[in-house]
Coordinates of C-alpha atoms in Angstrom, one line a residue:
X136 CA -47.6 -40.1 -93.4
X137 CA -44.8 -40.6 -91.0
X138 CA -45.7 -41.7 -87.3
X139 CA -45.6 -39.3 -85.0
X140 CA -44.8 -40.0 -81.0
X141 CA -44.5 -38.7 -77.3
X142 CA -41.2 -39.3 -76.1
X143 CA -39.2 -37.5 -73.8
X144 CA -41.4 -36.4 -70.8
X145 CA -41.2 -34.6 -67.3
X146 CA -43.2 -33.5 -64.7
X147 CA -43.0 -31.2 -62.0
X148 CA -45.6 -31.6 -59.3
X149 CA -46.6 -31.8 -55.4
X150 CA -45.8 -35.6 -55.6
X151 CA -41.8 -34.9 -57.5
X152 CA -39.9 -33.5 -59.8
X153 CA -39.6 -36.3 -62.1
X154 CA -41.5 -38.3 -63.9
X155 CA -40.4 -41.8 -62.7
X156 CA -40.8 -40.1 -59.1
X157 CA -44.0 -39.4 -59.7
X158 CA -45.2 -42.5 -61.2
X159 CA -43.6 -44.1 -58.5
X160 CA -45.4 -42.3 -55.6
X161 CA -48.9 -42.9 -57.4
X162 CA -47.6 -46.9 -57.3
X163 CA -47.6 -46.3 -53.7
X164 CA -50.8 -45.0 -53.6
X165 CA -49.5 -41.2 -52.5
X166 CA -51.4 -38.4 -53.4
X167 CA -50.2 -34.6 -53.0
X168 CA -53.4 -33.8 -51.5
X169 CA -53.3 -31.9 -48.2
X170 CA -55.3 -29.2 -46.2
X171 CA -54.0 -26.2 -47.2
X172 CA -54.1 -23.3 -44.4
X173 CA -52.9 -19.8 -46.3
X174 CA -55.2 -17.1 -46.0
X175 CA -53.6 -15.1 -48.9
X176 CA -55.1 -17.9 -50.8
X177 CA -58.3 -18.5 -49.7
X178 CA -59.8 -17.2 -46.1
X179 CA -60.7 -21.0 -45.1
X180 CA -58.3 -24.1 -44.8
X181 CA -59.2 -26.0 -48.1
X182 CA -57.3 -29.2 -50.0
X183 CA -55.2 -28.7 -53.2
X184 CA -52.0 -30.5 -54.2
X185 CA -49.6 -27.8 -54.1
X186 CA -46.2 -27.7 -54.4
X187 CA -43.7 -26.8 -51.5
X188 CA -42.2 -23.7 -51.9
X189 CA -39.1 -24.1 -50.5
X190 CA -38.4 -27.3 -52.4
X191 CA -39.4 -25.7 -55.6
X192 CA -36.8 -22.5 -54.8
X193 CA -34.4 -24.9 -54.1
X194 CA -34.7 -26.9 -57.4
X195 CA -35.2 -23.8 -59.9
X196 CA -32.2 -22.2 -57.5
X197 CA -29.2 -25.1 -59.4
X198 CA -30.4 -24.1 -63.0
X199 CA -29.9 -20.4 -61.8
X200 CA -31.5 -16.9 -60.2
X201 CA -34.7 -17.3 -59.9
X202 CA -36.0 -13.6 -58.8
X203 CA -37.0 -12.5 -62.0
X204 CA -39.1 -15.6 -62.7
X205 CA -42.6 -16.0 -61.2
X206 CA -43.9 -19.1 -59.9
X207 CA -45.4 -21.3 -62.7
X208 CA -42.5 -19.7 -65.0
X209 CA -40.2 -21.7 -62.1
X210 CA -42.3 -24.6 -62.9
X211 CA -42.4 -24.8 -66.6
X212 CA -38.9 -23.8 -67.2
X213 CA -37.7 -26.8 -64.5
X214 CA -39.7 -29.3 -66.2
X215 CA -39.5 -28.2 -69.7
X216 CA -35.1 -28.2 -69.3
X217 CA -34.9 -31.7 -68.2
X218 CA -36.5 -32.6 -71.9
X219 CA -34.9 -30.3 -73.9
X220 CA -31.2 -31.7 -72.3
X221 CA -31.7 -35.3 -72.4
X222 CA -33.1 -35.4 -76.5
X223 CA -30.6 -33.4 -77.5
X224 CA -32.6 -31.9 -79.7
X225 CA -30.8 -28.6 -81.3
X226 CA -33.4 -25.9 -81.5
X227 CA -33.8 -24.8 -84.8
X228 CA -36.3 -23.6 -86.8
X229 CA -38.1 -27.1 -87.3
X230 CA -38.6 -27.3 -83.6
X231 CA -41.6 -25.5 -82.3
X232 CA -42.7 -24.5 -79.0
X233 CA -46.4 -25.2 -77.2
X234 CA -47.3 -24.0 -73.9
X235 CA -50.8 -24.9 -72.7
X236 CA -52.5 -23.3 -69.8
X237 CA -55.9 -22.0 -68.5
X238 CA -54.8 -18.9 -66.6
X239 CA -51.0 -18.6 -66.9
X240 CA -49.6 -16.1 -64.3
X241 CA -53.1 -14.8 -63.2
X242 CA -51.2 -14.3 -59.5
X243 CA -49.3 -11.4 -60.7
X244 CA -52.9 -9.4 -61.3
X245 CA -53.1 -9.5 -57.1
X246 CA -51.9 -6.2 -55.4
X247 CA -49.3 -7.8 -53.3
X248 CA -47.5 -9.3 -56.0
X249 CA -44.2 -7.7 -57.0
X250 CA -44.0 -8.8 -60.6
X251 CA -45.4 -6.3 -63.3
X252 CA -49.2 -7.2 -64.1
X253 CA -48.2 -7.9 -67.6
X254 CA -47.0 -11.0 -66.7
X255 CA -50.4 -12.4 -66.8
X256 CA -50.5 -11.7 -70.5
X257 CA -50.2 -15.7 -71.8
X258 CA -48.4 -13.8 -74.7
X259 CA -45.5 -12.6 -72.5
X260 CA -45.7 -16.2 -70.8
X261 CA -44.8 -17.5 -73.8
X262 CA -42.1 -15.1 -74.9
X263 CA -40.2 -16.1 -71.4
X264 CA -40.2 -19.4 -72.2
X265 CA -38.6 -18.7 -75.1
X266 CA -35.8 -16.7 -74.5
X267 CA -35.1 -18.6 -71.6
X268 CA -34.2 -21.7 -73.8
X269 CA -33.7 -19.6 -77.1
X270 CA -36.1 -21.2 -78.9
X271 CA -36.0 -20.1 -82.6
X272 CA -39.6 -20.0 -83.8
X273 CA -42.4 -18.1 -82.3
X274 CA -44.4 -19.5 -79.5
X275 CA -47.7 -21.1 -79.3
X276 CA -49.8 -21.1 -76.1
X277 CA -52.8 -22.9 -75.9
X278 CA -55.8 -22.0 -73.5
X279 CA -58.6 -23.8 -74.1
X280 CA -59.6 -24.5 -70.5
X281 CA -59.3 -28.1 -69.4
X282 CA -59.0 -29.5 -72.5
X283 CA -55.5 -27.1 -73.1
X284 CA -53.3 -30.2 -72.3
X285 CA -54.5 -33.0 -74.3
X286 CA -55.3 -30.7 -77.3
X287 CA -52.0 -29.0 -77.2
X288 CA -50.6 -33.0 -78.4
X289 CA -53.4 -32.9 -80.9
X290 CA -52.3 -29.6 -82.4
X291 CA -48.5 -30.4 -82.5
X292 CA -49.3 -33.5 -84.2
X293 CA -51.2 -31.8 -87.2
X294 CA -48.5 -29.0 -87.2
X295 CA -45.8 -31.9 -87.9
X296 CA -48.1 -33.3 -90.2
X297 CA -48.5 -30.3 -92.4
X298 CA -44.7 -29.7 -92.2
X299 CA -44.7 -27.0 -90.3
X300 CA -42.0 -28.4 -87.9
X301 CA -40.3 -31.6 -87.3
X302 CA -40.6 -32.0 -83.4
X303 CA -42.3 -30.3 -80.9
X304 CA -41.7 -29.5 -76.9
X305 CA -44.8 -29.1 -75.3
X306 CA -44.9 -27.3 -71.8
X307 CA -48.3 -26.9 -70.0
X308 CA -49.1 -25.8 -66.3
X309 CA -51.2 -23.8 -63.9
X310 CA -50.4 -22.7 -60.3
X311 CA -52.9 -22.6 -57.3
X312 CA -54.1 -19.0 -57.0
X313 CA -56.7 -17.1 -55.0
X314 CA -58.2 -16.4 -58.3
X315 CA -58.9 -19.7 -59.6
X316 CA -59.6 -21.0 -55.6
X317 CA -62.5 -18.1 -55.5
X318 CA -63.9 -18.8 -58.8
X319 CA -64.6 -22.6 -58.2
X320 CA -65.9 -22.1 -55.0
X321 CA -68.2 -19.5 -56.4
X322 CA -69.8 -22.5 -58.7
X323 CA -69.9 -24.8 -55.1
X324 CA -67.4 -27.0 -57.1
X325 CA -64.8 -27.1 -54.3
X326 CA -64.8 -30.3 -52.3
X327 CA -64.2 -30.1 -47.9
X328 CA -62.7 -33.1 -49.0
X329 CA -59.8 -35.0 -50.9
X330 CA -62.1 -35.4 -54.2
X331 CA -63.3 -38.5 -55.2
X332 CA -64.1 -39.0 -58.5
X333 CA -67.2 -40.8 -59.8
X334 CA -67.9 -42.0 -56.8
X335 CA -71.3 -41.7 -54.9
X336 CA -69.6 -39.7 -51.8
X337 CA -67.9 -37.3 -54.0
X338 CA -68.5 -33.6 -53.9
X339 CA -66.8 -31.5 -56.1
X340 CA -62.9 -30.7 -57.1
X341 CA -59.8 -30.0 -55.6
X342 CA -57.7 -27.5 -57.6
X343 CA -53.4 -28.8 -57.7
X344 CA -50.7 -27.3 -59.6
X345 CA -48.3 -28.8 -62.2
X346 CA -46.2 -28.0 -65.3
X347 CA -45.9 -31.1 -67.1
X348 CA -43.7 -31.3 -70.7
X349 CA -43.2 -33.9 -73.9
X350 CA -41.5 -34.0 -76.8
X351 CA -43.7 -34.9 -80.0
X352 CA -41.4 -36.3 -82.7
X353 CA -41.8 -38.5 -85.7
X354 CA -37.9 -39.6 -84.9
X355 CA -37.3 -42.8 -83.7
X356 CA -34.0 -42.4 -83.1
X357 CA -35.2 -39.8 -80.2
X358 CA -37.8 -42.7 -78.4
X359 CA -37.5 -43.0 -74.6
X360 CA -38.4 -46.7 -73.4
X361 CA -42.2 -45.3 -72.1
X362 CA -42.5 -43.6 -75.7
X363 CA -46.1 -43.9 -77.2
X364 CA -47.7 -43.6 -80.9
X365 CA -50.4 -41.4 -81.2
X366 CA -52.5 -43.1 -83.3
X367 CA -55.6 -40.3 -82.9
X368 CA -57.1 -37.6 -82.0
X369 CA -60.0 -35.3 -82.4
X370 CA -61.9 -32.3 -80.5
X371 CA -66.0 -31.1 -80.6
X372 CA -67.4 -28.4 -78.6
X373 CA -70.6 -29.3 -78.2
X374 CA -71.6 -25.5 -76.8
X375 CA -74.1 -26.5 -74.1
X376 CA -73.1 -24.0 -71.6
X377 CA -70.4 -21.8 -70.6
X378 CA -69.8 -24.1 -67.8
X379 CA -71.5 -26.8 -67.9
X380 CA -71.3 -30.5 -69.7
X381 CA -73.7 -31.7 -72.3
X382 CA -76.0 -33.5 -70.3
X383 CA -76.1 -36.3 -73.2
X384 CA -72.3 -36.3 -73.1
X385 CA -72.5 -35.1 -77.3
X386 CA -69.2 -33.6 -77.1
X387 CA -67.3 -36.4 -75.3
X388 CA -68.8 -38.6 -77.4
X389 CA -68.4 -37.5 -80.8
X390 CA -64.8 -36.8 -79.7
X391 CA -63.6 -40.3 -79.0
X392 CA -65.7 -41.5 -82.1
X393 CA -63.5 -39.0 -84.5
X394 CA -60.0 -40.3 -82.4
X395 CA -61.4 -43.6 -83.1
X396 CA -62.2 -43.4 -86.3
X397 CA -58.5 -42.1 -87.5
X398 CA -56.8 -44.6 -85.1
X399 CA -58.8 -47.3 -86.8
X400 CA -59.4 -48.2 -83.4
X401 CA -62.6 -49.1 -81.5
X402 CA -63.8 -50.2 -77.5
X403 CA -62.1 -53.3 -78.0
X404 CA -58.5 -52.2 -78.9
X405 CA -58.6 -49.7 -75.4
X406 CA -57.2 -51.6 -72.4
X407 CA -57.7 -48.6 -70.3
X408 CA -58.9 -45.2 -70.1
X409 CA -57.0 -42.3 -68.3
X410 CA -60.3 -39.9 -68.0
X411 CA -61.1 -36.5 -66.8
X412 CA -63.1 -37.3 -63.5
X413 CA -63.1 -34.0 -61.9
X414 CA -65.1 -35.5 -58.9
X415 CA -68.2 -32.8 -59.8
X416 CA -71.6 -34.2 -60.0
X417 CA -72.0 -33.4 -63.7
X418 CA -68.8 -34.2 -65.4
X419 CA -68.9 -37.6 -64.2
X420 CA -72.1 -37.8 -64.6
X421 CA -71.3 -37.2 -68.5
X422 CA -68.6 -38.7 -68.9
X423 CA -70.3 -42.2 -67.8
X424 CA -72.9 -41.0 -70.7
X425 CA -70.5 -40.5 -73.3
X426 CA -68.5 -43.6 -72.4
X427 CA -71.2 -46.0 -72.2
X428 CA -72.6 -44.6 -75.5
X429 CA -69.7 -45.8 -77.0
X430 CA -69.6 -49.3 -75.4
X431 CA -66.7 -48.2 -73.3
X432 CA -68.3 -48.9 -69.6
X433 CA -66.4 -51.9 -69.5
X434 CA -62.7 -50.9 -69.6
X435 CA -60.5 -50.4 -66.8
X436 CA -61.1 -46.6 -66.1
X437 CA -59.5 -44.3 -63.6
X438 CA -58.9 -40.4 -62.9
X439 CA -55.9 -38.8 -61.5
X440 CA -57.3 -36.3 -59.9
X441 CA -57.6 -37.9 -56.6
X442 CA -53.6 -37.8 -56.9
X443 CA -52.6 -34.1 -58.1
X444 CA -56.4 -32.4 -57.9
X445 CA -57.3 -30.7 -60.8
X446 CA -54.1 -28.9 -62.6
X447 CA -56.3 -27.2 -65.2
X448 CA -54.0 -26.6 -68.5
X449 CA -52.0 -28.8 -67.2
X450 CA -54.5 -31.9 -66.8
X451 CA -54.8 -33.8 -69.8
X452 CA -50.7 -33.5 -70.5
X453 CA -50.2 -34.4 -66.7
X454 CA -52.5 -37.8 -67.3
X455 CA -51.2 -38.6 -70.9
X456 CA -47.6 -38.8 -69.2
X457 CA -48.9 -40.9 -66.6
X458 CA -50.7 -43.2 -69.1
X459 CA -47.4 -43.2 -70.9
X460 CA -45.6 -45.0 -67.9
X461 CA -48.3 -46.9 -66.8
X462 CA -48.2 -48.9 -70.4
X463 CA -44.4 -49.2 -69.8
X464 CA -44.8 -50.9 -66.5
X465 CA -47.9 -52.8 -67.8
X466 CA -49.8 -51.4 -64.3
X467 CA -53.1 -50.4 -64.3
X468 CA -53.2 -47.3 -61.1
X469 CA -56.2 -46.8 -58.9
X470 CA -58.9 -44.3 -58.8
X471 CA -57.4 -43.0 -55.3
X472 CA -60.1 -42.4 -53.1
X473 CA -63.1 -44.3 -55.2
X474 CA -65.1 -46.6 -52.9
X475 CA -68.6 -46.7 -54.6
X476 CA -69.9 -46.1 -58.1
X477 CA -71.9 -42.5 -58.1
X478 CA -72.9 -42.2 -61.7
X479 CA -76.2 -43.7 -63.3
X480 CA -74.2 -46.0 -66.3
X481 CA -71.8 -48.4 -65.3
X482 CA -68.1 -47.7 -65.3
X483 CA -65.1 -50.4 -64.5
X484 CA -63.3 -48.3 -62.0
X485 CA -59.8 -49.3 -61.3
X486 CA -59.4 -50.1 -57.6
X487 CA -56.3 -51.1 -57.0
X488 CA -52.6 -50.9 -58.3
X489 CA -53.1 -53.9 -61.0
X490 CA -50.2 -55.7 -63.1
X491 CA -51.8 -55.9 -66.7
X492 CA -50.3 -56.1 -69.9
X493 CA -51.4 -52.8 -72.3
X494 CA -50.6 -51.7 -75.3
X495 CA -53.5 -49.0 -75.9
X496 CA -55.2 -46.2 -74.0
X497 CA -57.7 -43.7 -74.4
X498 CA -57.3 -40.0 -73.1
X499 CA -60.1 -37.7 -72.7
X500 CA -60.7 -34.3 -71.2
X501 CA -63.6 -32.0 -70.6
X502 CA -64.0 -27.7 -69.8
X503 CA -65.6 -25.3 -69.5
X504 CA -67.1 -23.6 -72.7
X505 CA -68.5 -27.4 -73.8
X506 CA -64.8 -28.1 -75.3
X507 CA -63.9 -31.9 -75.2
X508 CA -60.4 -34.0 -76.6
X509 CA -60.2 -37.2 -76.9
X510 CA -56.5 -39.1 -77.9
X511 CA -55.5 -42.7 -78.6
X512 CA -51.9 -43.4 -77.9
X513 CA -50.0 -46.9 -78.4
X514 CA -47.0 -48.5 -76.9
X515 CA -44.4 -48.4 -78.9
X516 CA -42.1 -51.1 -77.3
X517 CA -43.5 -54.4 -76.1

């Protein structure tokens, strides 16, 4: 079976609209948290890494008119063009489309919006994407919680693998809306401050916005310098509760053992792992359960959440891209905001920018509904 790779990659987020702009900012340790005072968001000042408004009108405003596109279809299109022009990659009917997010254009449901409500449909989502680029084939959107992200590389890897198509773009996002804001503070998830994951002062999330994109190929002919191999992947829903993690960490668990197990891979081929960390009592609470389990406790860890808050759909593509660089530039990036460990099994939290050389990482992501994805991706340059 041929190889199959990430390559070409772009994200459009609070800290850039670029991916090397991005990477770069997190080297300097700059996170795209901020107190947030918008009523027609939520009635109290809160933080969230969102993106500036302005800036993001302005950007969307050179590819063309931007009135008949909402927000997050702003975001997606910006990040996903960028890709699609520097492969070159003529869209045929090999190439499919994936878009990957939890609640899509929920904003258009409010009363005060002026776009038609069935632009919250993740159907019509996908059928603007699209046209907008002419895609040939049919889109795919993938919503699947938190996991949406990571799994949407797992599923266009099997889809090039059974010949259904020869590459795949991949575009995921979410937007900061009232609707999300209300429904995490309705669990007490929301943190009064920038979130700090797995650490024993942390107390709850931050919600950010993103729309992140790749290209999964098997060419190598169309490898960027940062490319990756994914070498495996695997999913387990370990149905435990509608919202809340297995408190064995089963899921998680049996997730990274299948990735391992098809990447012929174990602890000690991971130099580090880019994990969920959502900064809530019992998904790293979990997660250190799962990992240690698996006699990961040891390996550099961090979450990026601390950097972008938690971008939903977008997550686990957001972190895979930034894992993707980070083997590139052979840096290790910190936990931002970590200062003491919080979880009852041992974790090696990654504290400060550190120059390492990597070949391997582990990706993992948890949601709601018990789902959990784990991924192992190798460099593919040295």
């Amino acid at each position: 079976m041929n190889k199959t790779y990430l390559s070409y990659n772009n994200i459009v987020s609070a800290l850039g609209f670029d991916s090397p702009r991005v990477v770069q900012n997190i080297h300097e340790g700059i996170s795209g948290i901020t107190l947030i005072e918008d009523e027609n968001l939520f009635p109290n000042p809160f933080y969230a890494s969102i993106i500036d408004s302005n800036s993001l009108k302005e950007a969307f405003g050179l590819l063309g008119p931007n009135s008949d596109y909402t927000r997050l279809e702003q975001m997606m299109i910006m990040s996903l063009d960028k890709i699609i022009k520097e492969s070159s990659v003529k869209l045929t009917d090999r190439v499919g489309l994936i878009i990957s997010t939890t609640k899509g254009n929920i904003d258009t449901l409010d009363p005060t919006n002026p776009m038609p409500k069935e632009r919250a449909y993740l159907g019509t989502l996908g059928h603007i994407i699209k046209n907008y680029f002419r895609f040939v084939t049919e889109p795919i959107v993938l919503s699947n919680a938190c996991v949406s992200g990571i799994l949407a590389i797992s599923i266009a890897k099997r889809f090039i693998a059974q010949g259904t198509f020869d590459q795949v773009f991949i575009v995921g996002g979410d937007i900061v809306s009232n609707f999300i804001l209300s429904g995490f503070n309705s669990f007490q998830a929301m943190s009064p401050l920038p979130c700090k994951p797995y650490c024993k002062e942390r107390s709850g999330i931050n919600i950010g916005e993103v729309a992140a994109s790749v290209l999964v190929t098997t060419e190598q002919k169309k490898l960027v310098p940062e490319a990756v191999e994914i070498m495996g992947e695997a999913s387990c829903n370990d149905a435990n509760h509608i919202s809340g993690p297995s408190r064995t960490g089963e899921g998680l668990y049996r997730s990274i053992q299948s990735a391992f197990k098809e990447a012929n891979a174990g602890p000690q081929d991971i130099d580090y792992i880019s994990a969920h960390g959502t900064a809530t009592n019992f998904n790293d609470e979990m997660e250190a359960i799962a990992l240690n389990r698996l006699d990961l406790g040891g390996v550099p860890l961090n979450s990026l959440k601390g950097y972008f808050g938690h971008t939903l759909g977008g997550s686990g593509l957001l972190e895979t891209i930034v894992g993707m660089h980070s083997l590139y530039h052979n840096t290790l990036y910190p936990s931002i905001g970590f200062t003491e460990l919080g979880v009852s099994q041992p974790l090696n939290i990654i504290r400060a920018t550190t120059a390492k050389k990597l070949d391997c990482f582990l990706k993992t992501a948890s949601g709601f509904g018990g789902c959990n994805t784990a991924a192992v991706f190798k460099k593919v340059q040295s």
